Short mmCIF file of C-alpha atoms in Angstrom, two decimals:
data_model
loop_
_atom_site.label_atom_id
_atom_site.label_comp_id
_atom_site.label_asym_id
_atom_site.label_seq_id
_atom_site.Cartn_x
_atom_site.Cartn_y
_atom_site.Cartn_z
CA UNK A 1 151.00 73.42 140.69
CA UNK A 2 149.89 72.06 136.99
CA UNK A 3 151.89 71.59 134.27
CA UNK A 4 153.89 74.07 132.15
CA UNK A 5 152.26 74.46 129.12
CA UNK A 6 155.41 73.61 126.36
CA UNK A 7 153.87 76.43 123.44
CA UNK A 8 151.73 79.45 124.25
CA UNK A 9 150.79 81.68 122.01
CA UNK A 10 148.92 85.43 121.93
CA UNK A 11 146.22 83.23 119.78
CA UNK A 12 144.97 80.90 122.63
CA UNK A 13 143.15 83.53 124.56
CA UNK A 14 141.53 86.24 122.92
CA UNK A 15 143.31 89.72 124.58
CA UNK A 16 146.34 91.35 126.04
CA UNK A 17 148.33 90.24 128.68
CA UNK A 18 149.74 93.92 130.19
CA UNK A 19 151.65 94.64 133.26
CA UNK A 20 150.42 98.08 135.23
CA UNK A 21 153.85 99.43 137.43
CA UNK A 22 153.23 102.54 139.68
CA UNK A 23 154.28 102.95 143.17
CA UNK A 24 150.87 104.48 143.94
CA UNK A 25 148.32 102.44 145.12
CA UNK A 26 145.73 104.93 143.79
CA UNK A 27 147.34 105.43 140.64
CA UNK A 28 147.95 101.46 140.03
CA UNK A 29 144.07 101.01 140.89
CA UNK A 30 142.94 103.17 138.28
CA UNK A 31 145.43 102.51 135.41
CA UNK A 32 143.62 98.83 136.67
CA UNK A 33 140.58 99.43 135.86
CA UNK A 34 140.93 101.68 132.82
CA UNK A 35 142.84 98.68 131.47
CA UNK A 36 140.47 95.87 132.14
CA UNK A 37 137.53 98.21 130.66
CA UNK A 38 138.95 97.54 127.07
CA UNK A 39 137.96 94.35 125.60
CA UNK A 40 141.42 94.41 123.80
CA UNK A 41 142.45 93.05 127.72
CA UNK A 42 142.36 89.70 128.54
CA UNK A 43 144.16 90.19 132.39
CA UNK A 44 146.18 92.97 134.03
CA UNK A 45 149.43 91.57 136.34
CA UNK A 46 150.22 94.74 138.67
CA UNK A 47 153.57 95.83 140.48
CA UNK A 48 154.37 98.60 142.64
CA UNK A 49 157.78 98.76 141.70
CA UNK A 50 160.49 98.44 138.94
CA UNK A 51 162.11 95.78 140.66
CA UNK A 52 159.02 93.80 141.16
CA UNK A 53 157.72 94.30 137.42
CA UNK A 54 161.34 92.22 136.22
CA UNK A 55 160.64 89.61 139.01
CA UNK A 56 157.00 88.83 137.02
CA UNK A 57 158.80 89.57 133.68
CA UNK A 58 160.92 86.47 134.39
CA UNK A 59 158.24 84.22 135.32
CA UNK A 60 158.87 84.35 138.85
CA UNK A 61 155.37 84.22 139.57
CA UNK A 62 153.52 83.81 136.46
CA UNK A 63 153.14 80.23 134.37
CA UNK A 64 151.81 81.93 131.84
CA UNK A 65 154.64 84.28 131.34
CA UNK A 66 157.00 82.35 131.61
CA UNK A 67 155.70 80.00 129.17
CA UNK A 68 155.28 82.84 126.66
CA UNK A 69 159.09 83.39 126.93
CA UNK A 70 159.70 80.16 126.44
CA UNK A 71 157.75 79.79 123.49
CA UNK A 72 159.79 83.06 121.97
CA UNK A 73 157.19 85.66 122.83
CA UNK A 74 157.59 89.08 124.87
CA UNK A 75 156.80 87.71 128.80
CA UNK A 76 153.39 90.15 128.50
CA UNK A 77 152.48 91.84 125.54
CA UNK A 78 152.56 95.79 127.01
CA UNK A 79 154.25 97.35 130.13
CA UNK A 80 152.18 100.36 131.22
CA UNK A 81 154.49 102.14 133.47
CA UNK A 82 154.82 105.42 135.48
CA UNK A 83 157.91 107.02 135.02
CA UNK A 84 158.91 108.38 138.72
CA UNK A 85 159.28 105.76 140.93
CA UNK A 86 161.64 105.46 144.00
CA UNK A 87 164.43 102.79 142.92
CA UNK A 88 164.32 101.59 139.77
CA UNK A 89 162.63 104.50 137.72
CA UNK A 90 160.55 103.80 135.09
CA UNK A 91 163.31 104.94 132.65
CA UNK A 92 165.54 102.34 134.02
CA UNK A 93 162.74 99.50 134.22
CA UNK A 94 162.37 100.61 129.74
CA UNK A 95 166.09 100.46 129.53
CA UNK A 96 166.37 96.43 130.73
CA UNK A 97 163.13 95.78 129.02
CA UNK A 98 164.79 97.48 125.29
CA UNK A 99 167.83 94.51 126.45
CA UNK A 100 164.84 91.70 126.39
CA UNK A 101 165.51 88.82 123.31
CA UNK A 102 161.48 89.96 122.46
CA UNK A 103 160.49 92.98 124.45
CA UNK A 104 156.90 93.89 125.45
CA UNK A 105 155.51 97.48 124.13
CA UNK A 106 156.41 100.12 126.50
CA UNK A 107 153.47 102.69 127.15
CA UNK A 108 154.92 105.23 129.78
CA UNK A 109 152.66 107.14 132.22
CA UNK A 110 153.70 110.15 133.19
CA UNK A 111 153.67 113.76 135.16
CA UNK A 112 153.94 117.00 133.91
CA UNK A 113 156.86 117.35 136.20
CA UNK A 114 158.69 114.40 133.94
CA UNK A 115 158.27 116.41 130.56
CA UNK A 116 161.97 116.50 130.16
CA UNK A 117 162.24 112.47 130.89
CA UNK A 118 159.46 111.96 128.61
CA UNK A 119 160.92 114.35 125.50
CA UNK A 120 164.30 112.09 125.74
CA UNK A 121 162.27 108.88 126.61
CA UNK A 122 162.18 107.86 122.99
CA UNK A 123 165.63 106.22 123.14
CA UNK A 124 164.57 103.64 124.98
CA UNK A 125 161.36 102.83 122.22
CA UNK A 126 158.30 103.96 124.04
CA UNK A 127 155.58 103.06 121.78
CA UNK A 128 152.66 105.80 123.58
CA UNK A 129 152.95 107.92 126.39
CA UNK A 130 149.88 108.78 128.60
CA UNK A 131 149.78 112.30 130.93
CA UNK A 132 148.33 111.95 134.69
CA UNK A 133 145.76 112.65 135.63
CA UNK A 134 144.48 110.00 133.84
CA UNK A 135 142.39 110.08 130.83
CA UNK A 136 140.29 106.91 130.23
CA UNK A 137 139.89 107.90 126.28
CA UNK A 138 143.48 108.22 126.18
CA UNK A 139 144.36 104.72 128.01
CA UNK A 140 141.90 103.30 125.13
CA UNK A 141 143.76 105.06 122.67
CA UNK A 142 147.28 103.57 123.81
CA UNK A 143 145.84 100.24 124.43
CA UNK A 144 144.44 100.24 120.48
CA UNK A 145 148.23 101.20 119.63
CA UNK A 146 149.22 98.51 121.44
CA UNK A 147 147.20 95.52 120.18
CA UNK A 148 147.73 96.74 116.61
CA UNK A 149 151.38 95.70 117.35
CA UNK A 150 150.47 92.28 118.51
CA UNK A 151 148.26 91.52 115.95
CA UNK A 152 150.62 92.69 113.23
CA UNK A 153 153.43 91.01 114.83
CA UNK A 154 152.40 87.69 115.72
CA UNK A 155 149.17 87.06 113.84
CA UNK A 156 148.87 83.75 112.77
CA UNK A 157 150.98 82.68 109.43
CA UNK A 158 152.33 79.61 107.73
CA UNK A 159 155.35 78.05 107.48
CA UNK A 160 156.97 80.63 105.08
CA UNK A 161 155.05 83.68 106.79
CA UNK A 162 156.85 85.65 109.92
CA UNK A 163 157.08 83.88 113.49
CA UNK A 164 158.27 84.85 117.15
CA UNK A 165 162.00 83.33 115.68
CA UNK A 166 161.15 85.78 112.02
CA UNK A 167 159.72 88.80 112.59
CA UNK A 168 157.23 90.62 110.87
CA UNK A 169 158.46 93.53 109.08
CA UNK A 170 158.97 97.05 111.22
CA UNK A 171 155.80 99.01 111.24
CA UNK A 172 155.48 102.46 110.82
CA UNK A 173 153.27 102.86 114.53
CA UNK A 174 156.53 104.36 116.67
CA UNK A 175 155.55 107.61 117.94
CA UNK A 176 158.32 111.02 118.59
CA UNK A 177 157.59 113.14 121.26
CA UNK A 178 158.38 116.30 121.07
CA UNK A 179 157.80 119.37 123.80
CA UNK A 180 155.99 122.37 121.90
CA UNK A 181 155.10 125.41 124.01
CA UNK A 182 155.51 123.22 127.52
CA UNK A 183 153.57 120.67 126.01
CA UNK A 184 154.09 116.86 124.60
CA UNK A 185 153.29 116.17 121.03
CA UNK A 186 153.45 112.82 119.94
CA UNK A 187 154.80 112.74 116.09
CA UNK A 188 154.31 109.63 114.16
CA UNK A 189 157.46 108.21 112.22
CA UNK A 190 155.70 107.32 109.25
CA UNK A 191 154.98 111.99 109.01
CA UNK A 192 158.83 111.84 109.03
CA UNK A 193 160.07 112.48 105.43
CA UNK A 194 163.37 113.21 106.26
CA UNK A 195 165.88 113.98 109.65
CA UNK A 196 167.98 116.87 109.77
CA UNK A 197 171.55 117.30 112.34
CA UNK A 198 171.49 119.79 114.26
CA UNK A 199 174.65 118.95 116.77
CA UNK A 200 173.55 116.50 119.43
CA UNK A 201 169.89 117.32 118.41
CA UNK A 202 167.69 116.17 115.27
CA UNK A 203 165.32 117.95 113.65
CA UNK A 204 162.23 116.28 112.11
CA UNK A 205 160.97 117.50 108.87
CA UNK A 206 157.08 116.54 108.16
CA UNK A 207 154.63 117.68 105.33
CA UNK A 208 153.79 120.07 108.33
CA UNK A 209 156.73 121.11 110.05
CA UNK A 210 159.45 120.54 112.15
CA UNK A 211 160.03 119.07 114.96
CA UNK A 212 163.86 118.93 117.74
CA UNK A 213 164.76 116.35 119.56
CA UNK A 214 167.08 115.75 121.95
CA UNK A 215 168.17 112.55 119.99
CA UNK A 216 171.75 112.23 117.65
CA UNK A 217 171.19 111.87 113.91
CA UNK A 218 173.64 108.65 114.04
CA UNK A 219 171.55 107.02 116.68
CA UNK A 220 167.79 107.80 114.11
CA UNK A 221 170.23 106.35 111.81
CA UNK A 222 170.37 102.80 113.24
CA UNK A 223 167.63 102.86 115.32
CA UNK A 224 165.22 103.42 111.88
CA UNK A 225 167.78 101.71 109.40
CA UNK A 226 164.93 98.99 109.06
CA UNK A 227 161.54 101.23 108.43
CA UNK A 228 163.30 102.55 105.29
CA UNK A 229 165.66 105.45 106.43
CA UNK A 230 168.62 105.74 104.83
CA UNK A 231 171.46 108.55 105.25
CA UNK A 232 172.44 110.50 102.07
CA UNK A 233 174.57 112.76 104.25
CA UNK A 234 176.31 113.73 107.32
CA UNK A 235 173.50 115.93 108.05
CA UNK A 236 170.31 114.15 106.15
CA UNK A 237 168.49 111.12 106.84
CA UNK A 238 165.70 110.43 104.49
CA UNK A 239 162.38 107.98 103.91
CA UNK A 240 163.39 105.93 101.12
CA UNK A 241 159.87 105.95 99.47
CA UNK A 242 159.77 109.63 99.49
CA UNK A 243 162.56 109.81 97.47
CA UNK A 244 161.08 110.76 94.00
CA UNK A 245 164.50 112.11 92.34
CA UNK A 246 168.32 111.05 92.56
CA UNK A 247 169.74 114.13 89.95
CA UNK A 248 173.36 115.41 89.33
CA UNK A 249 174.08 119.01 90.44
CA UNK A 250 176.51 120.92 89.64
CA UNK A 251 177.70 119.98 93.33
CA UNK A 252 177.20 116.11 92.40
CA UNK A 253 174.47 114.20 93.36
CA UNK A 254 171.15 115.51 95.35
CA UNK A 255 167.74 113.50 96.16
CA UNK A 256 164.52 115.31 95.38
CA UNK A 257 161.82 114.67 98.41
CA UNK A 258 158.26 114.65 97.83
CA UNK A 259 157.05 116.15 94.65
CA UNK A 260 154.89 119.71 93.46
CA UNK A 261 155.35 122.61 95.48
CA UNK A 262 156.31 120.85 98.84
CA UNK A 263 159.29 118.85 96.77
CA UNK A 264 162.71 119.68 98.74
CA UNK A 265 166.41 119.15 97.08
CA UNK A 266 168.63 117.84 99.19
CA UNK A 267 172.65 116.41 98.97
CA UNK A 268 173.93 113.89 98.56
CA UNK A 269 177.54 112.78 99.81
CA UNK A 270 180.38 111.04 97.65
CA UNK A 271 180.45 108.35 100.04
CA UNK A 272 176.80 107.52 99.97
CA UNK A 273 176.02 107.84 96.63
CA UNK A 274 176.92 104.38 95.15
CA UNK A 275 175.39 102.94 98.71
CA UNK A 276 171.65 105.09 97.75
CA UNK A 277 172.09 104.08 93.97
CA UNK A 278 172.09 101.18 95.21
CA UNK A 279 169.06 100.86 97.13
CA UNK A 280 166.96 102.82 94.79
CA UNK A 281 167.68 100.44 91.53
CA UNK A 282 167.36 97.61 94.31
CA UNK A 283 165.12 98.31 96.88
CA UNK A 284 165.22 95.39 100.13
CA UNK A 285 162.30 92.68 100.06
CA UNK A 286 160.75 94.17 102.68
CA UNK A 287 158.64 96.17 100.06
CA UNK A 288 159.78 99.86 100.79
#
């Protein structure tokens, strides 16, 4: 057995390192070979089970992962995982990987049977989603999401630039999904301009429409505090750089979203005004 390597990085070989989980054999054979036909994929570790997937995730098996965790990288860049498996599910494998110091992007693949699973999956930071049976142009699709993450996140930089110890800034690439009409819509965060309560549920508000979720406003609240959300309200959470207004009412203060005809007025609370004053006269560093 060679030598450890003491660094690794996502730099020395060109490509993704993903891990494929499905207790299939047929299904982990094709997500396989869809994988290894992008040239975004450098190599493709398989498991047929949630329990085996953690096993490779901590190197049990793999130098090369457990070098990258070593050297403060995710173990593999992407998990690829189906979602009903005996055991651990796939749900379960997402909620120990969301626990990981630097966890890999989570792409789930699913069943139509698992549409509930999949609507509520978002808690536990799903970055794609991918329907059986199988499309390869949709596999490409979530692969392209997933090495824009990498190569945002740990591009090469210099000594004052982000590392694996200081991130890169939160990108706007998370995806929502959302059932519409029995089917799974996948609603980009960066469309969100602001979040609405609606008891245990949010609603999404987009230049288009809106969208429910099965997902508390306080939860959105910390789980986007860092991609420029901020609460205003008990029942609002808004994009910071929509905001084009902060205006007195006759109620007190209110933002203004957006501008022209699709502008929308909404409250603000006493207790959050001095905290959004704030942030508008001082916005963070991280340039929203």
């Amino acid at each position: 057995m060679g030598k450890m390597p003491d660094t690794v990085s996502t730099q020395d070989n060109a490509g993704l390192l993903v891990l494929a989980v499905d207790d299939e054999a047929p299904g982990l054979s094709e997500i396989k070979f869809l994988l290894e036909s992008s040239p975004h994929i450098r190599r493709v570790l398989t498991a047929f089970d949630a329990a085996e997937a953690l096993r490779i995730l901590r190197g049990d098996y793999e130098q090369e992962v457990m070098a990258r965790t070593k050297a403060g990288l995710p173990p593999v860049d992407a998990v690829f995982a189906d979602i009903n498996m005996p055991g651990l599910s796939g749900m379960d494998l997402a909620r120990v990987l969301s626990a990981f110091r630097y966890p890999p992007a989570l792409v789930f693949v699913t069943g139509v049977e698992e549409r509930d699973a999949l609507v509520t999956a978002f808690d536990v930071g799903a970055l794609d989603f991918i329907n059986k049976p199988i499309n390869e142009e949709r596999v490409l699709k979530a692969i392209s999401r997933v090495a824009d993450r990498v190569g945002r996140t740990a591009a090469p930089t210099s000594a004052s630039g982000p590392t694996a110890q200081n991130p890169a800034e939160p990108t706007d690439d998370e995806v929502i999904p959302v059932e519409l009409g029995g089917t799974i819509k996948l609603v980009p965060r960066a469309s969100v301009r602001y979040v609405e309560a609606q008891g245990d549920y949010a609603r999404l508000h987009t230049q288009d429409g809106s969208h429910l979720v099965r997902i508390p406003l306080a939860q959105l609240e910390e789980r986007w505090a860092n991609a420029g959300f901020v609460r205003i309200h008990r029942s609002y959470l808004v994009a910071l750089p929509l905001v084009s207004e902060l205006r007195m009412t006759a109620n007190g203060y209110a933002v203004v979203i957006g501008t022209g005809e699709g502008a929308k007025e909404l409250p603000v609370s006493r207790r959050h005004t001095k905290e959004l004053k704030e942030r508008i006269v001082r916005p963070p560093k991280s340039g929203w």
